[in-house]
Each structure stands twice: as C-alpha cells, then as structure tokens.
Amino acid sequence: MLHLPVRLRRNRRSEAIRKMVQETHLIPQDLVAPLFVIEGEKKRIPIESMPEVERLSIDLAVKEAKELHEKGIQAVALFPVIDSRSKSDDAKEAWNPDGLLARAIYEMKSTLPTLCVMADVALDPFTSHGHDGLANEKGEILNDETVECLIQMALMQAKTGVDFVAPSDMMDGRVGALRTALDEEGYCAVGILAYSAKYASALYSPFREALQVKLRFGDKKTYQLDPANAREALFEAALDEKEGADLLMVKPATLYLDIIAKLKEQAKRPIAAYHVSGEYAMVMAAHRAGWLEAKKVFYETLLSIKRAGADLIFTYAIKQVLDQM
C-alpha cells in the first residue's frame, strides 16, 4: 500500500485559506503608543537614535493621539521630558500638580475622553542622578523612601484624570502601597499597570536619550531584574498580582518571549509587553542600511510577541504596522 505524505501545504495554498486558518491575529486594539511630551507649543524634536519618533509638545501629542485613536488605537502611555533645571535629588517635580506630566494627562483626557491614558510612575525623569528612586550618600537606591514619592506621583496623576498609573521603578512593595493610597483617596477606578518583569537590559539607551536621562553613578542592576533569571520574574509578577496590579508588564519583549509565555500560563491578569527603544532602533538602523524592510520586520516581531501571550504591546512601530492590519 502506497504511503502518502500528510499534505499540510493544502492549508497554505492561497491567501484566503492562510487567513482562514491563521492562529494569531494582531489588531490595533492590541497596541499602546508611547508618547514623549515636552514643554512648548507646536513643537516637535526628532530623536536621533529612534528614527521617525519625536518628542512632542502637549498640543501635538494630543493631535497624534487623536489620529491614532481614529485608527483603532485605544491607549497611549505618556513619558515627560523634564528640563534639567527642574530635576533634583528629591525628584519633587514628579508630583507637581502644575508640571508637564500633569498638564499632559489633563489635556489628553479632556480632549480625548474615550482614549485610555497611561502614565509612567518612576523618578528617573525627575532625579538629577537619573535613577528610578531616591539615593543616599553611598549611591544606594532607597526602597521605602522612594515608594512614598511614588505614592505622591500616582495620586497627582489620578487627580488629573489618568486611567492607569504604570510603576516602572521596580521598588519592592510599591504596587500594594499605590493600590492602598489610591483606594483611600477615592481613586478605586484608577488601574495599576505594573512593570513586574523589567529587566536590567542593554536595550534602553535610545529611550534614555529620548527622555534626556543620564546616570550620574552606578547602574540599575540593584533593582531591575537579572537577564539570566526567569523564576524571579514570575515571582515578582505573582507578588504584583497579589498586591492589586490590574495589568502585568514584561520589558523588553522580544528577548524575553519565554518570560511572556511562562507568565501567560501563571497569571490571571492581562499581560503587557514593551517592544523597547533598542529593539525599535536596531530594526530602523538595518532598514536605513537597506538590509531589511522595517514594516515587515516590525509586523512579524509584534505578531511574535502576541503569539507568546501578550495581550497588550507597547511599541514605537505603531505607524509602520497599522496599514498591515
């Protein structure tokens, strides 16, 4: 009896069939747009290490968000670029109710009430030394004192209308502290997107350039995760979920697809992944050299992040992939 091979190619024979049996779908609602906001009006400044990404004044950031929202994007994440004169060792500008971030949140929500607005909760844009927390004279990052600052920052954001506060600092216990403080002040509806598995990655340099953040001493390895560790990331995420996180973040994304997949099996909360600045910059550099086509690579990259288990993907490549959806 003749043994015939299994004809798997029948399901790949035409585009119609391929689309019919496609297992993973990337749609605009999956994506979150990070926006860098600056002081001024009608002002845009290109970011050299992130081609086609710009720092935008609040009015232009709102305009950009509106255009993306009309194309199906449901959320933006705001990152303020703080003037060096407003930075300090105590980072008090971080919770200034009249500061750049507060005004950006207010304008974004006032103009686009149906858009989900997220804002970073970390001190690095505001500290003179560039770390995510307060530091002592030995250069040690102070956990509990930093958490008190993060509470003030999160409450300021809640008062100005943010939908999700997004602690990216990696201090111990900050999710539970933020949840308690928000609830006690009547902001029970404000969600927490916890950067639960944020690794001490070499891929953040373009982001730091975009925010004009420079480390005055040391590195972030005492509070961000060791890239060698997986179990620790899952433990961090489990603690954040228990403390009240509504969304759990893995950052970076493509070098940590295994973490996303493992967390998907463990977590009961939706999972976000951050396709970070270095991941974006490498593709754009290769594209400009003529070595690959950025749009196709970005789509495949984001599809792989979704396939691994991410429910939301933060990415700077939204415009490159929207026309492929």
Coordinates of C-alpha atoms in Angstrom, one line a residue:
M1 CA 0.0 0.0 0.0
L2 CA 1.4 3.4 -1.0
H3 CA 2.1 5.7 2.0
L4 CA 1.1 9.2 1.1
P5 CA 2.6 12.2 2.9
V6 CA 0.4 14.4 5.1
R7 CA -0.4 17.4 2.9
L8 CA 0.0 20.3 5.3
R9 CA 0.5 22.6 2.4
R10 CA -3.2 22.4 1.5
N11 CA -3.8 24.9 4.3
R12 CA -1.2 27.3 2.9
R13 CA -2.3 27.2 -0.8
S14 CA -3.9 30.6 -1.0
E15 CA -4.0 33.8 0.9
A16 CA -7.7 33.3 1.6
I17 CA -7.0 29.8 3.2
R18 CA -4.0 31.1 5.1
K19 CA -6.1 33.9 6.6
M20 CA -8.9 31.5 7.4
V21 CA -6.6 29.2 9.5
Q22 CA -4.4 31.9 11.0
E23 CA -4.0 31.3 14.7
T24 CA -2.7 34.6 15.9
H25 CA -4.1 38.0 14.9
L26 CA -2.6 41.4 15.5
I27 CA -5.2 44.2 15.7
P28 CA -4.9 47.9 16.6
Q29 CA -6.5 47.3 20.0
D30 CA -3.5 45.3 21.0
L31 CA -1.2 48.2 20.7
V32 CA -0.2 51.1 23.1
A33 CA 1.5 54.2 21.8
P34 CA 4.3 55.6 24.0
L35 CA 4.5 59.4 23.6
F36 CA 7.3 61.7 24.7
V37 CA 6.0 65.1 25.8
I38 CA 7.9 68.3 26.0
E39 CA 7.2 71.9 27.0
G40 CA 6.1 74.5 24.4
E41 CA 3.5 74.7 21.7
K42 CA 3.6 73.3 18.1
K43 CA 7.0 71.9 18.9
R44 CA 8.5 68.6 17.7
I45 CA 12.1 67.4 18.2
P46 CA 13.3 64.3 16.4
I47 CA 15.0 61.6 18.5
E48 CA 18.3 60.8 16.7
S49 CA 18.6 57.2 17.9
M50 CA 14.9 56.4 17.2
P51 CA 14.2 57.4 13.6
E52 CA 10.6 58.7 12.9
V53 CA 9.9 59.1 16.6
E54 CA 9.7 62.6 18.0
R55 CA 9.4 64.5 21.3
L56 CA 6.1 66.4 21.0
S57 CA 4.6 69.4 22.8
I58 CA 1.3 68.6 24.5
D59 CA -0.8 70.0 21.7
L60 CA 0.9 67.9 19.1
A61 CA 0.9 64.9 21.4
V62 CA -2.9 65.2 21.7
K63 CA -3.1 65.6 17.9
E64 CA -1.0 62.5 17.4
A65 CA -3.1 60.5 19.9
K66 CA -6.3 61.6 18.2
E67 CA -5.1 60.4 14.8
L68 CA -4.1 57.0 16.3
H69 CA -7.3 56.7 18.2
E70 CA -9.3 57.2 15.0
K71 CA -7.4 54.3 13.5
G72 CA -8.3 52.0 16.4
I73 CA -5.5 52.5 18.9
Q74 CA -7.1 52.5 22.4
A75 CA -4.3 53.6 24.7
V76 CA -1.3 55.9 24.9
A77 CA 1.5 56.0 27.6
L78 CA 2.9 59.4 28.5
F79 CA 6.6 60.0 29.3
P80 CA 7.7 63.6 30.2
V81 CA 11.0 65.1 29.1
I82 CA 11.9 67.2 32.0
D83 CA 14.2 70.3 31.8
S84 CA 17.4 69.8 33.7
R85 CA 16.6 72.9 35.8
S86 CA 13.5 71.1 37.2
K87 CA 15.4 67.9 38.2
S88 CA 16.6 67.4 41.8
D89 CA 17.9 64.7 44.2
D90 CA 14.4 64.6 45.8
A91 CA 12.5 64.4 42.5
K92 CA 9.8 66.7 43.8
E93 CA 8.8 67.8 40.3
A94 CA 7.4 64.3 39.8
W95 CA 4.2 65.1 41.7
N96 CA 3.9 68.8 40.7
P97 CA 0.2 69.3 40.0
D98 CA 1.1 72.1 37.5
G99 CA 4.0 70.2 35.9
L100 CA 4.4 68.9 32.4
L101 CA 3.1 65.4 33.1
A102 CA 0.0 66.7 35.0
R103 CA -0.9 69.1 32.2
A104 CA -0.3 66.4 29.5
I105 CA -2.6 63.9 31.3
Y106 CA -5.3 66.6 31.8
E107 CA -5.2 67.8 28.1
M108 CA -5.2 64.3 26.7
K109 CA -8.2 63.1 28.8
S110 CA -10.1 66.4 28.3
T111 CA -9.7 66.3 24.6
L112 CA -10.0 62.5 24.1
P113 CA -12.2 61.2 26.9
T114 CA -12.6 57.8 25.2
L115 CA -8.9 57.2 25.0
C116 CA -7.2 55.2 27.7
V117 CA -4.3 57.3 29.1
M118 CA -1.5 55.6 31.0
A119 CA 1.4 57.4 32.7
D120 CA 4.8 56.3 33.9
V121 CA 5.3 56.2 37.7
A122 CA 9.1 56.4 38.3
L123 CA 11.5 59.1 39.4
D124 CA 14.2 58.8 36.7
P125 CA 13.0 61.7 34.5
F126 CA 12.9 63.9 37.6
T127 CA 16.1 63.0 39.6
S128 CA 19.3 64.8 39.0
H129 CA 21.2 61.5 39.2
G130 CA 19.0 59.6 36.7
H131 CA 17.9 56.7 38.9
D132 CA 14.4 55.5 39.4
G133 CA 14.5 56.1 43.1
L134 CA 16.0 58.3 45.8
A135 CA 19.6 57.7 46.6
N136 CA 21.7 58.1 49.8
E137 CA 25.3 59.4 50.0
K138 CA 26.6 55.9 49.3
G139 CA 24.7 55.7 46.0
E140 CA 22.3 53.1 47.3
I141 CA 18.7 53.4 46.0
L142 CA 16.3 53.7 48.9
N143 CA 13.3 51.5 48.5
D144 CA 10.7 52.6 51.1
E145 CA 11.5 56.3 50.8
T146 CA 11.1 56.0 47.0
V147 CA 7.7 54.3 47.4
E148 CA 6.5 57.3 49.4
C149 CA 7.4 59.5 46.5
L150 CA 5.7 57.2 44.0
I151 CA 2.5 57.4 46.0
Q152 CA 2.5 61.2 45.7
M153 CA 3.2 60.9 42.0
A154 CA 0.4 58.4 41.4
L155 CA -2.1 60.5 43.4
M156 CA -1.2 63.5 41.3
Q157 CA -1.8 61.5 38.1
A158 CA -5.1 60.2 39.4
K159 CA -6.3 63.7 40.2
T160 CA -5.6 64.9 36.7
G161 CA -7.6 62.0 35.1
V162 CA -5.2 59.2 34.3
D163 CA -6.7 55.7 33.6
F164 CA -3.7 53.6 34.6
V165 CA -0.7 54.5 36.7
A166 CA 2.3 52.5 35.5
P167 CA 5.0 52.0 38.1
S168 CA 8.2 51.1 36.2
D169 CA 10.6 51.7 39.1
M170 CA 10.9 48.1 40.4
M171 CA 10.9 49.0 44.1
D172 CA 9.6 46.3 46.4
G173 CA 6.1 46.6 47.7
R174 CA 5.1 49.6 45.5
V175 CA 2.1 48.1 43.9
G176 CA 0.4 47.3 47.2
A177 CA 1.3 50.8 48.5
L178 CA -0.1 52.5 45.4
R179 CA -3.3 50.5 45.5
T180 CA -3.9 51.3 49.1
A181 CA -3.2 55.0 48.6
L182 CA -5.4 55.3 45.5
D183 CA -8.3 53.5 47.2
E184 CA -8.1 55.6 50.4
E185 CA -8.2 58.8 48.3
G186 CA -11.3 57.6 46.4
Y187 CA -9.5 56.6 43.1
C188 CA -10.7 53.0 43.1
A189 CA -11.3 53.1 39.4
V190 CA -7.7 54.0 38.5
G191 CA -5.9 50.9 37.4
I192 CA -2.3 49.8 38.0
L193 CA -0.1 48.6 35.2
A194 CA 2.8 47.1 37.0
Y195 CA 6.2 46.7 35.3
S196 CA 6.5 43.3 37.0
A197 CA 9.3 41.8 35.0
K198 CA 11.5 44.8 34.0
Y199 CA 15.0 43.5 33.2
A200 CA 18.3 45.4 33.5
S201 CA 18.6 45.4 29.7
A202 CA 21.2 47.0 27.4
L203 CA 18.3 47.9 25.1
Y204 CA 17.1 51.1 26.9
S205 CA 19.7 53.5 25.7
P206 CA 17.6 55.3 23.0
F207 CA 14.8 55.7 25.5
R208 CA 17.1 57.4 27.9
E209 CA 18.3 59.7 25.1
A210 CA 14.7 60.5 24.3
L211 CA 14.0 61.4 28.0
Q212 CA 17.4 63.1 28.3
V213 CA 18.2 60.9 31.3
K214 CA 21.8 60.2 32.3
L215 CA 23.0 58.1 35.2
R216 CA 25.4 60.1 37.3
F217 CA 26.6 57.0 39.1
G218 CA 26.3 53.2 39.1
D219 CA 23.7 51.2 37.1
K220 CA 20.2 49.9 37.7
K221 CA 21.1 46.2 38.5
T222 CA 20.2 46.5 42.2
Y223 CA 16.5 47.0 41.4
Q224 CA 15.9 45.8 37.8
L225 CA 15.9 42.0 37.1
D226 CA 18.9 40.0 36.1
P227 CA 18.5 38.9 32.4
A228 CA 19.6 35.4 33.4
N229 CA 16.6 34.9 35.7
A230 CA 13.1 33.6 34.8
R231 CA 11.8 32.2 38.2
E232 CA 12.5 35.6 39.8
A233 CA 10.4 37.4 37.2
L234 CA 7.4 35.0 37.7
F235 CA 7.7 35.6 41.5
E236 CA 7.7 39.4 41.0
A237 CA 4.6 39.1 38.8
A238 CA 2.8 36.9 41.3
L239 CA 3.5 39.4 44.1
D240 CA 2.3 42.3 42.0
E241 CA -0.9 40.5 41.1
K242 CA -1.5 39.7 44.7
E243 CA -0.9 43.3 45.7
G244 CA -3.5 44.5 43.3
A245 CA -2.0 45.0 39.9
D246 CA -4.5 45.1 37.1
L247 CA -2.0 44.5 34.2
L248 CA 1.4 42.9 34.3
M249 CA 4.3 44.1 32.2
V250 CA 7.3 42.2 30.7
K251 CA 10.1 44.5 29.5
P252 CA 11.8 44.2 27.0
A253 CA 9.7 41.9 24.8
T254 CA 11.5 40.1 22.0
L255 CA 14.5 38.8 24.0
Y256 CA 12.1 37.7 26.8
L257 CA 9.4 35.9 24.9
D258 CA 9.9 32.9 27.1
I259 CA 9.0 35.0 30.2
I260 CA 5.8 36.3 28.4
A261 CA 4.9 32.7 27.6
K262 CA 5.5 31.4 31.1
L263 CA 3.7 34.3 32.7
K264 CA 0.7 33.7 30.5
E265 CA 0.4 30.2 32.0
Q266 CA 0.6 31.6 35.5
A267 CA -1.2 34.9 35.6
K268 CA -4.9 35.6 35.9
R269 CA -4.4 39.3 34.8
P270 CA -3.8 40.5 31.3
I271 CA -0.1 40.7 30.2
A272 CA 1.5 43.7 28.6
A273 CA 4.9 43.6 26.8
Y274 CA 7.1 46.6 25.9
H275 CA 8.8 46.4 22.5
V276 CA 11.5 48.8 23.7
S277 CA 13.6 51.6 22.1
G278 CA 16.6 49.4 21.4
E279 CA 14.5 46.8 19.7
Y280 CA 13.0 49.5 17.5
A281 CA 16.3 51.3 16.8
M282 CA 18.1 48.1 15.6
V283 CA 15.4 47.4 13.0
M284 CA 15.4 51.0 11.8
A285 CA 19.1 51.1 11.5
A286 CA 19.1 47.9 9.4
H287 CA 16.2 49.3 7.3
R288 CA 18.2 52.5 6.6
A289 CA 21.2 50.4 5.6
G290 CA 19.0 48.6 3.1
W291 CA 19.4 45.2 4.8
L292 CA 15.7 44.6 5.6
E293 CA 12.3 46.1 5.3
A294 CA 11.3 47.7 8.6
K295 CA 7.5 47.4 8.2
K296 CA 7.6 43.7 7.5
V297 CA 10.0 43.0 10.4
F298 CA 8.0 45.1 12.8
Y299 CA 4.8 43.3 12.0
E300 CA 6.4 39.9 12.4
T301 CA 8.0 41.0 15.6
L302 CA 4.8 42.2 17.2
L303 CA 3.0 39.1 16.0
S304 CA 5.6 37.0 17.8
I305 CA 5.0 39.0 21.0
K306 CA 1.3 38.5 20.7
R307 CA 1.8 34.8 19.9
A308 CA 3.9 34.4 23.0
G309 CA 1.0 35.5 25.1
A310 CA 1.0 39.3 25.4
D311 CA -2.5 41.0 25.5
L312 CA -1.1 44.5 25.0
I313 CA 2.1 45.6 23.3
F314 CA 3.8 49.0 23.8
T315 CA 5.6 49.9 20.6
Y316 CA 7.1 52.8 18.7
A317 CA 6.4 51.0 15.5
I318 CA 2.6 51.5 15.5
K319 CA 2.5 53.7 12.4
Q320 CA 4.6 51.1 10.5
V321 CA 2.3 48.2 11.2
L322 CA -1.2 49.8 11.2
D323 CA -1.5 49.7 7.4
Q324 CA -0.8 45.9 7.6
M325 CA -3.7 45.1 9.9

